[in-house]
Coordinates of C-alpha atoms in Angstrom, one line a residue:
M1 CA 12.7 -0.2 4.7
A2 CA 15.2 -1.7 7.1
A3 CA 13.6 -3.7 9.9
T4 CA 13.7 -2.3 13.4
M5 CA 12.8 -4.8 16.1
P6 CA 12.2 -3.7 19.6
D7 CA 12.0 -6.5 22.2
G8 CA 8.6 -8.3 21.9
A9 CA 8.2 -7.6 18.2
P10 CA 8.4 -10.2 15.4
A11 CA 12.1 -10.8 14.7
W12 CA 11.9 -13.8 12.3
A13 CA 9.6 -16.1 10.4
D14 CA 10.2 -19.4 8.8
S15 CA 8.4 -22.4 7.5
V16 CA 8.9 -26.1 8.4
T17 CA 8.0 -28.1 5.3
T18 CA 7.5 -31.8 4.5
D19 CA 8.2 -31.1 0.8
F20 CA 11.3 -29.0 0.7
E21 CA 11.9 -28.9 -3.0
S22 CA 8.3 -28.1 -4.0
D23 CA 8.0 -25.3 -1.4
L24 CA 11.3 -23.9 -2.4
A25 CA 10.3 -23.6 -6.0
F26 CA 6.9 -22.2 -5.0
Y27 CA 8.2 -19.4 -2.8
T28 CA 11.0 -18.4 -5.1
G29 CA 8.6 -18.4 -8.1
L30 CA 5.9 -16.4 -6.2
F31 CA 8.0 -13.7 -4.5
G32 CA 11.2 -13.8 -6.5
W33 CA 13.1 -14.6 -3.3
T34 CA 16.7 -15.8 -3.5
P35 CA 17.4 -18.8 -1.3
V36 CA 20.7 -18.6 0.6
A37 CA 22.1 -21.7 2.4
F38 CA 22.3 -21.0 6.1
G39 CA 25.4 -23.0 6.7
P40 CA 26.7 -26.3 8.1
E41 CA 25.1 -25.7 11.5
V42 CA 21.6 -26.4 10.1
E43 CA 21.0 -29.0 7.4
Y44 CA 18.1 -28.4 4.9
Y45 CA 17.7 -24.7 5.9
V46 CA 17.7 -21.8 3.6
D47 CA 17.3 -18.1 4.3
F48 CA 15.1 -16.3 1.8
H49 CA 16.4 -12.9 0.7
A50 CA 14.4 -10.1 -1.0
G51 CA 17.2 -8.3 -2.8
A52 CA 20.1 -8.5 -0.4
R53 CA 18.1 -8.6 2.8
A54 CA 16.9 -11.7 4.8
I55 CA 13.2 -11.9 5.2
G56 CA 12.4 -15.5 6.3
G57 CA 13.5 -19.1 6.0
L58 CA 12.6 -22.6 5.0
V59 CA 13.5 -25.8 6.8
G60 CA 12.9 -29.3 5.8
A61 CA 11.4 -31.6 8.4
S62 CA 13.1 -34.9 8.9
P63 CA 13.1 -37.9 11.4
A64 CA 16.1 -36.3 13.0
F65 CA 14.9 -32.7 13.1
L66 CA 11.3 -31.8 14.1
P67 CA 9.9 -35.3 13.5
G68 CA 6.2 -35.4 13.0
V69 CA 5.9 -31.6 12.8
P70 CA 3.5 -30.6 10.0
S71 CA 4.3 -28.0 7.4
R72 CA 3.7 -24.6 8.9
W73 CA 5.0 -21.1 9.4
T74 CA 6.3 -19.9 12.7
V75 CA 6.6 -16.3 13.9
Y76 CA 9.4 -15.6 16.3
F77 CA 9.4 -12.7 18.8
R78 CA 12.5 -10.9 19.9
T79 CA 13.7 -11.3 23.5
P80 CA 17.0 -10.2 25.1
D81 CA 17.4 -13.6 26.9
C82 CA 15.8 -16.6 25.2
A83 CA 16.4 -19.0 28.1
A84 CA 14.9 -16.7 30.6
A85 CA 11.9 -16.0 28.4
V86 CA 11.3 -19.7 27.9
A87 CA 11.4 -20.2 31.7
R88 CA 8.9 -17.3 32.2
A89 CA 6.7 -18.7 29.4
T90 CA 6.4 -22.1 31.1
V91 CA 5.3 -20.4 34.3
L92 CA 2.6 -18.5 32.4
G93 CA 1.3 -21.8 30.9
A94 CA 3.2 -22.4 27.6
R95 CA 4.5 -25.8 26.5
V96 CA 8.1 -26.0 25.4
V97 CA 8.5 -27.7 22.0
M98 CA 12.2 -27.0 21.6
P99 CA 14.3 -25.4 24.4
A100 CA 16.5 -22.4 23.9
S101 CA 19.1 -23.5 21.3
P102 CA 22.0 -21.5 20.0
V103 CA 22.7 -21.3 16.2
G104 CA 26.4 -20.5 15.9
D105 CA 27.3 -17.1 17.5
D106 CA 24.4 -15.3 15.8
L107 CA 21.2 -16.2 17.7
V108 CA 19.4 -18.3 20.2
Y109 CA 15.9 -19.5 19.4
A110 CA 13.1 -21.6 21.0
L111 CA 9.8 -23.1 19.9
L112 CA 6.8 -23.1 22.2
E113 CA 3.0 -23.5 22.2
D114 CA 1.0 -20.8 24.0
P115 CA -1.8 -21.7 26.4
A116 CA -4.3 -21.9 23.6
G117 CA -2.1 -24.3 21.6
A118 CA -0.8 -21.9 19.0
H119 CA 2.9 -22.4 18.1
F120 CA 5.4 -19.5 18.2
G121 CA 9.1 -18.9 18.6
L122 CA 11.4 -16.8 20.8
F123 CA 14.5 -15.2 19.2
E124 CA 17.5 -13.7 20.9
I125 CA 19.7 -11.8 18.4
R126 CA 23.5 -12.0 19.2
S127 CA 24.8 -10.5 15.9
G128 CA 23.8 -7.6 13.7
T129 CA 23.0 -9.9 10.8
A130 CA 20.5 -12.2 12.5
G131 CA 16.7 -11.7 12.2
L132 CA 14.5 -9.8 9.7
Q133 CA 16.4 -7.3 7.7
A134 CA 13.5 -5.6 6.0
S135 CA 9.8 -5.0 6.7
G136 CA 7.0 -3.3 4.8
D137 CA 8.7 -3.6 1.4
P138 CA 7.6 -5.9 -1.4
G139 CA 8.6 -9.4 -0.5
A140 CA 9.2 -8.6 3.2
P141 CA 6.9 -9.3 6.1
S142 CA 4.5 -6.5 6.8
W143 CA 1.7 -7.8 9.1
F144 CA 1.1 -10.5 11.6
T145 CA -2.2 -11.8 12.9
Y146 CA -3.2 -14.0 15.8
A147 CA -6.5 -16.0 15.8
A148 CA -8.1 -18.1 18.4
T149 CA -11.6 -19.0 19.6
D150 CA -11.1 -17.2 22.9
L151 CA -8.6 -14.3 22.7
D152 CA -8.6 -13.2 26.4
A153 CA -6.3 -15.9 27.8
P154 CA -3.7 -16.0 25.0
L155 CA -3.4 -12.2 24.7
A156 CA -3.0 -11.9 28.5
F157 CA -0.2 -14.5 28.2
Y158 CA 1.6 -12.6 25.4
R159 CA 1.2 -9.2 27.3
R160 CA 2.8 -10.7 30.4
L161 CA 5.6 -12.5 28.5
L162 CA 6.5 -9.9 25.9
D163 CA 5.1 -6.6 27.4
W164 CA 2.7 -5.9 24.5
S165 CA -0.2 -3.6 24.2
A166 CA -3.3 -5.2 22.6
K167 CA -5.2 -1.9 22.2
D168 CA -5.7 -0.8 18.6
G169 CA -3.6 -3.7 17.3
L170 CA -0.7 -5.7 18.7
T171 CA 2.1 -3.3 19.6
A172 CA 5.5 -4.0 21.1
A173 CA 6.6 -1.8 24.0
G174 CA 8.1 1.4 22.8
A175 CA 7.0 0.8 19.2
A176 CA 5.2 3.7 17.3
A177 CA 2.8 1.4 15.4
P178 CA 1.3 -2.0 15.7
F179 CA 2.9 -5.0 14.0
G180 CA -0.3 -7.0 13.8
A181 CA -3.8 -7.7 15.0
A182 CA -5.9 -10.4 16.7
H183 CA -9.3 -11.8 15.8
R184 CA -11.5 -14.7 16.8
T185 CA -11.8 -17.8 14.7
E186 CA -13.4 -21.2 14.8
R187 CA -10.2 -22.7 13.2
A188 CA -7.3 -24.0 15.3
P189 CA -5.5 -21.1 17.0
G190 CA -2.4 -19.8 15.3
W191 CA -0.2 -17.0 13.9
T192 CA -0.2 -15.9 10.3
V193 CA 2.7 -13.9 8.7
Y194 CA 1.8 -11.7 5.8
Y195 CA 4.3 -10.8 3.1
E196 CA 3.9 -7.5 1.3
V197 CA 3.2 -7.6 -2.5
E198 CA 2.2 -5.0 -5.1
S199 CA -1.1 -6.7 -5.9
V200 CA -2.8 -9.2 -3.5
D201 CA -5.2 -10.3 -6.2
A202 CA -2.6 -11.0 -8.8
T203 CA -0.3 -12.8 -6.3
A204 CA -3.2 -15.0 -5.2
S205 CA -3.9 -15.9 -8.8
R206 CA -0.3 -16.6 -9.5
A207 CA 0.0 -18.9 -6.4
T208 CA -2.5 -21.4 -7.8
G209 CA -0.5 -21.7 -11.0
L210 CA 2.6 -22.5 -9.0
G211 CA 1.1 -25.4 -7.1
G212 CA -0.4 -23.4 -4.1
S213 CA -4.0 -22.8 -3.2
L214 CA -6.2 -20.0 -2.0
T215 CA -7.3 -20.4 1.6
E216 CA -8.9 -17.0 2.1
A217 CA -9.9 -14.9 -0.9
P218 CA -8.6 -11.3 -1.0
F219 CA -10.4 -9.0 1.4
D220 CA -10.0 -5.5 2.8
S221 CA -9.1 -4.9 6.5
D222 CA -8.7 -1.5 8.2
R223 CA -5.1 -1.2 7.0
H224 CA -4.5 -3.7 4.3
R225 CA -5.8 -5.8 1.5
L226 CA -5.1 -9.4 2.5
A227 CA -5.3 -13.0 1.3
V228 CA -4.3 -16.3 2.9
L229 CA -2.5 -18.8 0.7
T230 CA -1.3 -22.4 1.2
A231 CA 2.0 -23.7 -0.1
P232 CA 2.2 -27.1 -1.9
S233 CA 3.2 -28.7 1.5
G234 CA 0.2 -27.3 3.3
A235 CA 1.9 -24.4 5.1
R236 CA -0.4 -21.4 5.4
F237 CA 0.8 -17.8 5.1
G238 CA -0.6 -14.4 3.9
V239 CA 0.0 -11.7 1.4
A240 CA -0.8 -8.0 2.0
A241 CA -0.8 -4.7 0.3
P242 CA -1.5 -1.4 2.1
I243 CA -4.7 0.3 1.4
R244 CA -3.9 3.8 0.1
A245 CA -6.4 6.6 0.3

């Protein structure tokens, strides 16, 4: 279905990679995505399309762009004013990695770390073509999770910054259903984006044959069957399929 993104909801997801060609082949082989060059504004960036709709991106790290950043996925949350949201986030305890930066006339984005150290993005949409164009369909994002050792402080941060509810899942203000969930972990804190597939188990098996690895074996949650995979470069992401009664 077409993506609808109220303010505070996930608006985009992309992966920085230290091995652009290997990850490009991996994701297109795993999901059947079509890579579409973004344009001259951003070198070594492609949008991924599922069918004709944009559902994520891949950017190559380089000494000139994001030097020293490891391969990882970033989830971006919609805001009506990226610069103002960055300023508010710093007051609330975030660290700015990249300040509000325009990309042509389409969008403004920023990269930050929350008070627990998890990286995330802010995303101001200025044209109707920017951001996620599908959700909940095969190949499109369908679920987002946040994990940290202590959830109280980071969830309070996001509630104040983005006006979420964290009761019965993570829900943007005005949304009818949650976009994700939070859980405790002993790993480093962070966000995971899950892309919908027909079969989690089959996709996890196929990923290993394409050069990826299985980080968390398939398991059932309240809403989905899930697995966490790692791309050849080391970037972690998930796959999901709804549990149907």
